[in-house]
CSV table of C-alpha atoms and ligand atoms in Angstrom, one decimal:
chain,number,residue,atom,x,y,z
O,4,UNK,CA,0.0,0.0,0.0
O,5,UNK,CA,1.7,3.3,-1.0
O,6,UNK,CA,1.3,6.0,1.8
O,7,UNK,CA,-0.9,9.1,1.3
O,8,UNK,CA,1.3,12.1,1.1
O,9,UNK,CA,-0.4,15.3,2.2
O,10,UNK,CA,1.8,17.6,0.6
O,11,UNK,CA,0.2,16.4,-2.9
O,12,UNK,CA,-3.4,17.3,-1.2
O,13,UNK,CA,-4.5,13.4,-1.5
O,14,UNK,CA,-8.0,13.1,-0.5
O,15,UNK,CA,-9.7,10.4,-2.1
O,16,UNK,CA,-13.1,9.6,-3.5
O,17,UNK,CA,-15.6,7.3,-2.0
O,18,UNK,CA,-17.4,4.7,-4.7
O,19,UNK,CA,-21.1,6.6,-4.2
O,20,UNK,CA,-19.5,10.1,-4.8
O,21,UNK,CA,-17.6,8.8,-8.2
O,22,UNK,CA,-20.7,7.5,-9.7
O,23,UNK,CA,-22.5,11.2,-8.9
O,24,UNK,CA,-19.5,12.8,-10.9
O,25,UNK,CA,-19.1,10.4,-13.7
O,26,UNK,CA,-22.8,10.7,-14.2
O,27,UNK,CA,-23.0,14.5,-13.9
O,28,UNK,CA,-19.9,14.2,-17.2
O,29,UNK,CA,-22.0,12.8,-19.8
O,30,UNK,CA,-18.9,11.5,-21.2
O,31,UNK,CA,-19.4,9.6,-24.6
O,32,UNK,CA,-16.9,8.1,-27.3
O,33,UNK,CA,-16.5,10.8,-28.8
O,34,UNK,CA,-15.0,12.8,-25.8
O,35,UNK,CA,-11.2,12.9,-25.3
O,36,UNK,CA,-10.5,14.1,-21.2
O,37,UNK,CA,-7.3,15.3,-19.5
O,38,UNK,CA,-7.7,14.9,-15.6
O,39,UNK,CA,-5.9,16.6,-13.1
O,40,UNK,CA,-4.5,14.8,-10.0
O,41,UNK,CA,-5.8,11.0,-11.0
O,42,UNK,CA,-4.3,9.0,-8.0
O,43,UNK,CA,-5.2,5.7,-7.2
O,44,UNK,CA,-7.8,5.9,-10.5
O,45,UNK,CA,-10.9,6.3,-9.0
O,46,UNK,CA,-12.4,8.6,-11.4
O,47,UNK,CA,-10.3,7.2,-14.2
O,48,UNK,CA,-11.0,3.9,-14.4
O,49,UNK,CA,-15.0,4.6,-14.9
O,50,UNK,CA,-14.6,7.6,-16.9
O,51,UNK,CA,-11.8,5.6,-19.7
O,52,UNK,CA,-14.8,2.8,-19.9
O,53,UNK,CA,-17.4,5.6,-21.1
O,54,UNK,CA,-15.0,8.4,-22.9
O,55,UNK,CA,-12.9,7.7,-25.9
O,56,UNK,CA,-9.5,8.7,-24.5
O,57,UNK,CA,-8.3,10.2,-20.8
O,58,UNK,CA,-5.2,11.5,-20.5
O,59,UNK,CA,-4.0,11.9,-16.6
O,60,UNK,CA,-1.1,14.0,-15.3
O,61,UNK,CA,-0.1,12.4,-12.0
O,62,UNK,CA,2.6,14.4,-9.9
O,63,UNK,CA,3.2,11.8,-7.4
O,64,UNK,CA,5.5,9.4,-9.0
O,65,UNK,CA,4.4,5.7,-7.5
O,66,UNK,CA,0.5,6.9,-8.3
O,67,UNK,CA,1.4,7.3,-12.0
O,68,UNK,CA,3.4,3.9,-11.8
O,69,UNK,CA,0.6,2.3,-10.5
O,70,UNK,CA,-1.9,3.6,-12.7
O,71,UNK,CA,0.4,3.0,-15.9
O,72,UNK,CA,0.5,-0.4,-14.5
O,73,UNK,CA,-3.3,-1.2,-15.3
O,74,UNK,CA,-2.8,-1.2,-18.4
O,75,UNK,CA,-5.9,0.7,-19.6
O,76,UNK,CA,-5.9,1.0,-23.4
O,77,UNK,CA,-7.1,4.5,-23.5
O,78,UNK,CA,-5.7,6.1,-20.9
O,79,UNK,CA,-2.1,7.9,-21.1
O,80,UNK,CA,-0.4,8.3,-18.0
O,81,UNK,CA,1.8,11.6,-17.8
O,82,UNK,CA,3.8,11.7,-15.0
O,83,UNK,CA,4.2,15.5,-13.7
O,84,UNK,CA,3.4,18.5,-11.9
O,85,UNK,CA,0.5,19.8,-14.0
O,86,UNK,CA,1.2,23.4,-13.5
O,87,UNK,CA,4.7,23.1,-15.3
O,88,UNK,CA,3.5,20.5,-17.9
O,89,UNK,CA,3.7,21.9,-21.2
O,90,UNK,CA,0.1,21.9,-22.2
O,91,UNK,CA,0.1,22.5,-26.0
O,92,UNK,CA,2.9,20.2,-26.6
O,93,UNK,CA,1.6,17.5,-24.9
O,94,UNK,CA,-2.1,17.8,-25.8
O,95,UNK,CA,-0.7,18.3,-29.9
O,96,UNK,CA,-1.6,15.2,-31.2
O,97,UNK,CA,-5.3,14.3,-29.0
O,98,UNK,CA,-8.3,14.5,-30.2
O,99,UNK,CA,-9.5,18.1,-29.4
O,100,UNK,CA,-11.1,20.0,-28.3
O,101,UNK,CA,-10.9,18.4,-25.1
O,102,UNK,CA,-12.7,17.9,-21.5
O,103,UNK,CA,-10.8,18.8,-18.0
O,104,UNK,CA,-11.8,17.2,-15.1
O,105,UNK,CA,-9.9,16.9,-12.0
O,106,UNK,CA,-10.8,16.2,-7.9
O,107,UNK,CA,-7.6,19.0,-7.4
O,108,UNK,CA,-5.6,19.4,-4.8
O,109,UNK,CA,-6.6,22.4,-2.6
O,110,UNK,CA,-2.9,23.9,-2.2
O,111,UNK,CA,-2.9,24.5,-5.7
O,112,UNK,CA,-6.2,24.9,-7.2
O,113,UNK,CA,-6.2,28.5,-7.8
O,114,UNK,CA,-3.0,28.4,-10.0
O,115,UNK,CA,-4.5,25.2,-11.2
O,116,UNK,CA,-7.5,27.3,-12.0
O,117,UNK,CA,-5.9,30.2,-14.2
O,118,UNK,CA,-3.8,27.3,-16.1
O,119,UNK,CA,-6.7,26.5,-17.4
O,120,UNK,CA,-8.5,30.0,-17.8
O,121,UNK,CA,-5.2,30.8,-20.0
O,122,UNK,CA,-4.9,27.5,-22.0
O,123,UNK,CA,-8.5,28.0,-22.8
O,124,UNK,CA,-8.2,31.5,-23.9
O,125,UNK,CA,-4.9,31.1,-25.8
O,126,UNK,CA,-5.0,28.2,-28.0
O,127,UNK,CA,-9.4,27.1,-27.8
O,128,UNK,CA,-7.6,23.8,-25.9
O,129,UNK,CA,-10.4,23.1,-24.0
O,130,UNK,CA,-14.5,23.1,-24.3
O,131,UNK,CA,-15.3,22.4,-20.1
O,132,UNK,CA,-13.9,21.7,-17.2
O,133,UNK,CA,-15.4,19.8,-14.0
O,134,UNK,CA,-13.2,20.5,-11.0
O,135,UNK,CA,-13.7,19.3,-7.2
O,136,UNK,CA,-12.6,22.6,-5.1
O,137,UNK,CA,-12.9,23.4,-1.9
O,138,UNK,CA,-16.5,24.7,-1.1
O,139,UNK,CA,-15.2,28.9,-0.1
O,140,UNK,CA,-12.8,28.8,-4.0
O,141,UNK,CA,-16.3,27.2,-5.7
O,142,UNK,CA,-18.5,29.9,-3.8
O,143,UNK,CA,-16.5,32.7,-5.1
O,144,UNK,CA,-16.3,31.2,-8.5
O,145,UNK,CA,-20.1,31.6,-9.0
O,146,UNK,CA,-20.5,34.4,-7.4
O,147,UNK,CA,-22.5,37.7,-9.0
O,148,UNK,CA,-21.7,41.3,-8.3
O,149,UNK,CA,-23.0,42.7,-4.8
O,150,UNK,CA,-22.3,39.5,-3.1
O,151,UNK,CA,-19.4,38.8,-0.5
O,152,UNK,CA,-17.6,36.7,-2.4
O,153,UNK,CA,-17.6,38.6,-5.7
O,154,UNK,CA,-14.4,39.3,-6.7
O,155,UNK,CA,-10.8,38.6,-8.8
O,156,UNK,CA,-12.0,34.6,-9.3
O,157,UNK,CA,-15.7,35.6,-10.5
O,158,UNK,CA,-14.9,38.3,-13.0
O,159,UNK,CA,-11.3,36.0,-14.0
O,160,UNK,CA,-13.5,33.3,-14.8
O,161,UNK,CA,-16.8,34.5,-15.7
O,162,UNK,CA,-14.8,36.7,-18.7
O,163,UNK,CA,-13.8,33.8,-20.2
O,164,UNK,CA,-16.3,30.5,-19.4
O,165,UNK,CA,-19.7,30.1,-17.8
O,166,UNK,CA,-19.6,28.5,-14.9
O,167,UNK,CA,-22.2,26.7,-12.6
O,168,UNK,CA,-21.9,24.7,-9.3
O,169,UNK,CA,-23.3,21.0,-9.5
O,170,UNK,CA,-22.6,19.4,-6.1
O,171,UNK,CA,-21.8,19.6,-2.7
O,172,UNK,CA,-19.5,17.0,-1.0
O,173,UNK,CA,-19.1,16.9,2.6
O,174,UNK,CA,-15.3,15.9,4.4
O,175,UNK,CA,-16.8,12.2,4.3
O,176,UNK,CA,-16.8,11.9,0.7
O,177,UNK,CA,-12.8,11.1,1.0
O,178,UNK,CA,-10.6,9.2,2.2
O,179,UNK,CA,-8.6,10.9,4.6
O,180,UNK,CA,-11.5,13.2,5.0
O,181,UNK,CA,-10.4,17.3,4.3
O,182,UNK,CA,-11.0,19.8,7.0
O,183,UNK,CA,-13.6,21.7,4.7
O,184,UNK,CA,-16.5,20.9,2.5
O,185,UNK,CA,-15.9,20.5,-1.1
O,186,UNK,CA,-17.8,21.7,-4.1
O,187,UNK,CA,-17.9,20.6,-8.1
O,188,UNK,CA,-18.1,22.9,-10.5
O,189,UNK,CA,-18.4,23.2,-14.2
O,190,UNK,CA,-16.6,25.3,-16.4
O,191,UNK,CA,-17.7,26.2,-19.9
O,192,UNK,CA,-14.9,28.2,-22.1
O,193,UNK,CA,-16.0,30.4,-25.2
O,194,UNK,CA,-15.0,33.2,-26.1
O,195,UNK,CA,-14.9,37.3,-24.2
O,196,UNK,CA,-18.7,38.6,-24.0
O,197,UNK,CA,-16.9,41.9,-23.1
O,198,UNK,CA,-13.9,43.6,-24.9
O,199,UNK,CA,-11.9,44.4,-21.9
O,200,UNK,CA,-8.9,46.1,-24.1
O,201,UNK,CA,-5.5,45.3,-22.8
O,202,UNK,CA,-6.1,41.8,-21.0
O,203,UNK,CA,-3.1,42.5,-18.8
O,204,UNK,CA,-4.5,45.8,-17.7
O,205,UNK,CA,-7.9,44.5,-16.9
O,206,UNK,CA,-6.5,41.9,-14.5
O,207,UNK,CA,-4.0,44.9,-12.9
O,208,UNK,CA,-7.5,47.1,-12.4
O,209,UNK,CA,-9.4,44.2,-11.1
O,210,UNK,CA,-6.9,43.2,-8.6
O,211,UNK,CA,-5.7,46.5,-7.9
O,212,UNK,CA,-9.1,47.5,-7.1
O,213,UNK,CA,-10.5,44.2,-5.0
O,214,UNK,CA,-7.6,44.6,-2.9
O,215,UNK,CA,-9.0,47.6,-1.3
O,216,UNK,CA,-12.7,45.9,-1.3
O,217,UNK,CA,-13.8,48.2,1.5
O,218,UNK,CA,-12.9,51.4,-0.2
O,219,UNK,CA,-15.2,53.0,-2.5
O,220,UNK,CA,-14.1,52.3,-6.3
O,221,UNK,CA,-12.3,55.9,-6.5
O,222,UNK,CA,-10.4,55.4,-3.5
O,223,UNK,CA,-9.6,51.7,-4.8
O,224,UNK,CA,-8.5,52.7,-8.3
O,225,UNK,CA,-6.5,55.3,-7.1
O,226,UNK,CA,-3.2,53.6,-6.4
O,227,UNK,CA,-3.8,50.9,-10.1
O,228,UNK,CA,-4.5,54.2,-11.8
O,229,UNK,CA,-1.4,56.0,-10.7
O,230,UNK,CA,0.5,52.8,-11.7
O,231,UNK,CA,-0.6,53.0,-15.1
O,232,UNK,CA,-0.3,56.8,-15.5
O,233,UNK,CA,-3.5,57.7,-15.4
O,234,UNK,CA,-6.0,59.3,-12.1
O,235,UNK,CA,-8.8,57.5,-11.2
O,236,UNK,CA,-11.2,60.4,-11.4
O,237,UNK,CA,-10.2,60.4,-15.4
O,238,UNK,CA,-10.7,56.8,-15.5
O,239,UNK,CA,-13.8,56.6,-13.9
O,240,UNK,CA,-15.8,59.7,-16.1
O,241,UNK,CA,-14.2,58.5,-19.3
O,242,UNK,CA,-15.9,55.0,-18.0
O,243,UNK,CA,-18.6,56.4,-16.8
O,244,UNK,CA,-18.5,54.3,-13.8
O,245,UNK,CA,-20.2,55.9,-10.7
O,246,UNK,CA,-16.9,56.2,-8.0
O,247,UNK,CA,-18.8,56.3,-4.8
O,248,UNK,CA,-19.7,52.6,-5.5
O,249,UNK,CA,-18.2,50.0,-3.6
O,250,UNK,CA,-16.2,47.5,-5.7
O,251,UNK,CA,-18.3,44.3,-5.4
O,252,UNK,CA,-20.6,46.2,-7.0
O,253,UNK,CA,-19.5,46.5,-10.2
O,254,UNK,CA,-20.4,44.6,-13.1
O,255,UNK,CA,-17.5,43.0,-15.4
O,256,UNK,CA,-19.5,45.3,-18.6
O,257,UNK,CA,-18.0,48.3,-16.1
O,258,UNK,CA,-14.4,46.9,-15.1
O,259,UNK,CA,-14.0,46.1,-18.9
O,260,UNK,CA,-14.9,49.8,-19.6
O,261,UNK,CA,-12.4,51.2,-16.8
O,262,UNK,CA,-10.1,48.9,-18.4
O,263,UNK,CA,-10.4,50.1,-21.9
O,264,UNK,CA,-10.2,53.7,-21.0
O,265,UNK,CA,-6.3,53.4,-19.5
O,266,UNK,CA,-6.0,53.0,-23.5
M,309,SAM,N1,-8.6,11.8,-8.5
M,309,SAM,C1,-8.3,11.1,-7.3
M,309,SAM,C2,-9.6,10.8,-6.5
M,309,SAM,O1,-10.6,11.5,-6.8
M,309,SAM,O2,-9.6,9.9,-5.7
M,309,SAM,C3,-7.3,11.8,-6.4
M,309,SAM,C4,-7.7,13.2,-5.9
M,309,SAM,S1,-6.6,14.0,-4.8
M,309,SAM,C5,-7.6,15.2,-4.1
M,309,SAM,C6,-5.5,15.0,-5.8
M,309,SAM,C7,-4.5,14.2,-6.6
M,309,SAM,O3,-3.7,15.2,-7.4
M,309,SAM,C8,-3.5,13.4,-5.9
M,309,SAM,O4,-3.4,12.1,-6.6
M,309,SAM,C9,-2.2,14.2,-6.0
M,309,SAM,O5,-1.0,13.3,-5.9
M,309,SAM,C10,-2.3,14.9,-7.3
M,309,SAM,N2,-1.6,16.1,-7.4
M,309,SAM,C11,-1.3,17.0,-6.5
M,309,SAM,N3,-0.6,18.1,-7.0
M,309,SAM,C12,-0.5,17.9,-8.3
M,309,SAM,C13,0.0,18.6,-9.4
M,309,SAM,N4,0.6,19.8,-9.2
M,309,SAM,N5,0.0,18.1,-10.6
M,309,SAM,C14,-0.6,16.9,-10.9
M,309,SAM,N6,-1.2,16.1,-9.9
M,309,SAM,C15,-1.2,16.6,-8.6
């Protein structure tokens, strides 16, 4: 029996949990998948006898051996830290566009998260992805303006996929069991709805301006504007974005236009 090793976030899947996830995929022939973090197999094993191809990326190294090990005709075991994987290179010759899913590791789920978010955008790699996150990342990924959790991970995401929350898993659904609750949530990449200008500007406004969430946008902006050579009362009329609001209330339509008029 290989030990569990925490530093790779292992947390298991119980059998009833595996069929609710499988089930909620859909997956047909047709489908090609790349998971994230396969393990011992447990969502691997039933989603190669449904999908037409699953590609895994394992970090931990006796894991991948003993999933190589089975032998699964469609499944190709890559051995690797997913967030330094080439992507492209070794996605090239797959079937695409292709399906994410992955039960992630907490520690790393947000940069696991924008991986994805710039795969998608950058080369149309992906069409959805169904991720296991903790249940606080999965609340502020679905999260609308005015609410609590509204912030860099909603507008990040929601610029480029729509997203939508399928389940709820308590600690019991793993072995070990996590401290927290977890949360599935499904991804769907297309295209901008908004032209936000400079992309790498937008996501300097938005996090220059959510990390002074309590401020009122024009005392928020002011030290992102300044940054970028610009004031935040100029910003703000040539947006026409109303200052005394309080950031988590602003729609993405008016973060793309502060955005645009750095420009
Ligand atoms: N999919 C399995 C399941 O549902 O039972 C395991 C899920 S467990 C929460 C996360 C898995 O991701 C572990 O197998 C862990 O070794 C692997 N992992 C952790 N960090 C990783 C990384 N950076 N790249 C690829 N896999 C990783």
């Amino acid at each position: 029996m290989i030990q569990t090793r925490r530093r790779f976030g292992q947390h298991f899947l119980e059998a009833a949990w595996v069929t609710k996830i499988i089930n909620s995929l859909g997956a047909t022939a047709n489908d090609t998948f790349l998971e994230i973090g396969p393990g011992r197999g447990a969502l691997t094993r039933p989603l190669a006898a449904r999908a037409g191809r699953v590609i895994a990326v394992e970090i931990d190294r006796d894991l991948a051996g003993l999933l190589t090990e089975q032998r699964i005709t469609n499944v190709r075991v890559v051995e690797g830290d997913f967030l330094e994987v080439d992507l492209a290179a070794t996605l090239r010759d797959e079937p695409h566009p292709i399906r994410v899913v992955g039960n992630l590791p907490y520690n790393v789920s947000s940069p696991i998260l924008f991986a994805l978010l710039r795969a998608a955008d950058e080369g149309r790699l992906f069409s959805d992805a169904t991720l296991m996150l903790q249940k606080e990342v999965a609340d502020r990924l679905v999260a609308t303006p005015g609410s609590k959790d509204y912030g860099v991970l909603a507008i990040q995401v929601t610029l480029l996929a729509d997203v939508e929350r399928l389940l709820t898993l308590p600690p019991g659904a793993f072995r070990p069991p996590p401290k927290v609750t977890s949360g599935v949530v499904r991804l769907r990449f297309r295209p901008p709805h908004v032209d936000v200008g400079d992309p790498r500007i937008f996501e300097r406004i938005v996090r220059g301006i959510f990390l002074q969430r309590r401020k009122t946008v024009s005392n928020a902006l002011r030290s992102v504007a300044d940054s970028l050579g610009r004031s935040a009362p100029e910003l703000l009329e040539r947006a026409r974005v109303d200052g005394t609001l309080r950031p988590e209330a602003l729609s993405l339509e008016e973060i793309a236009r502060l955005s645009r008029a750095v420009l």
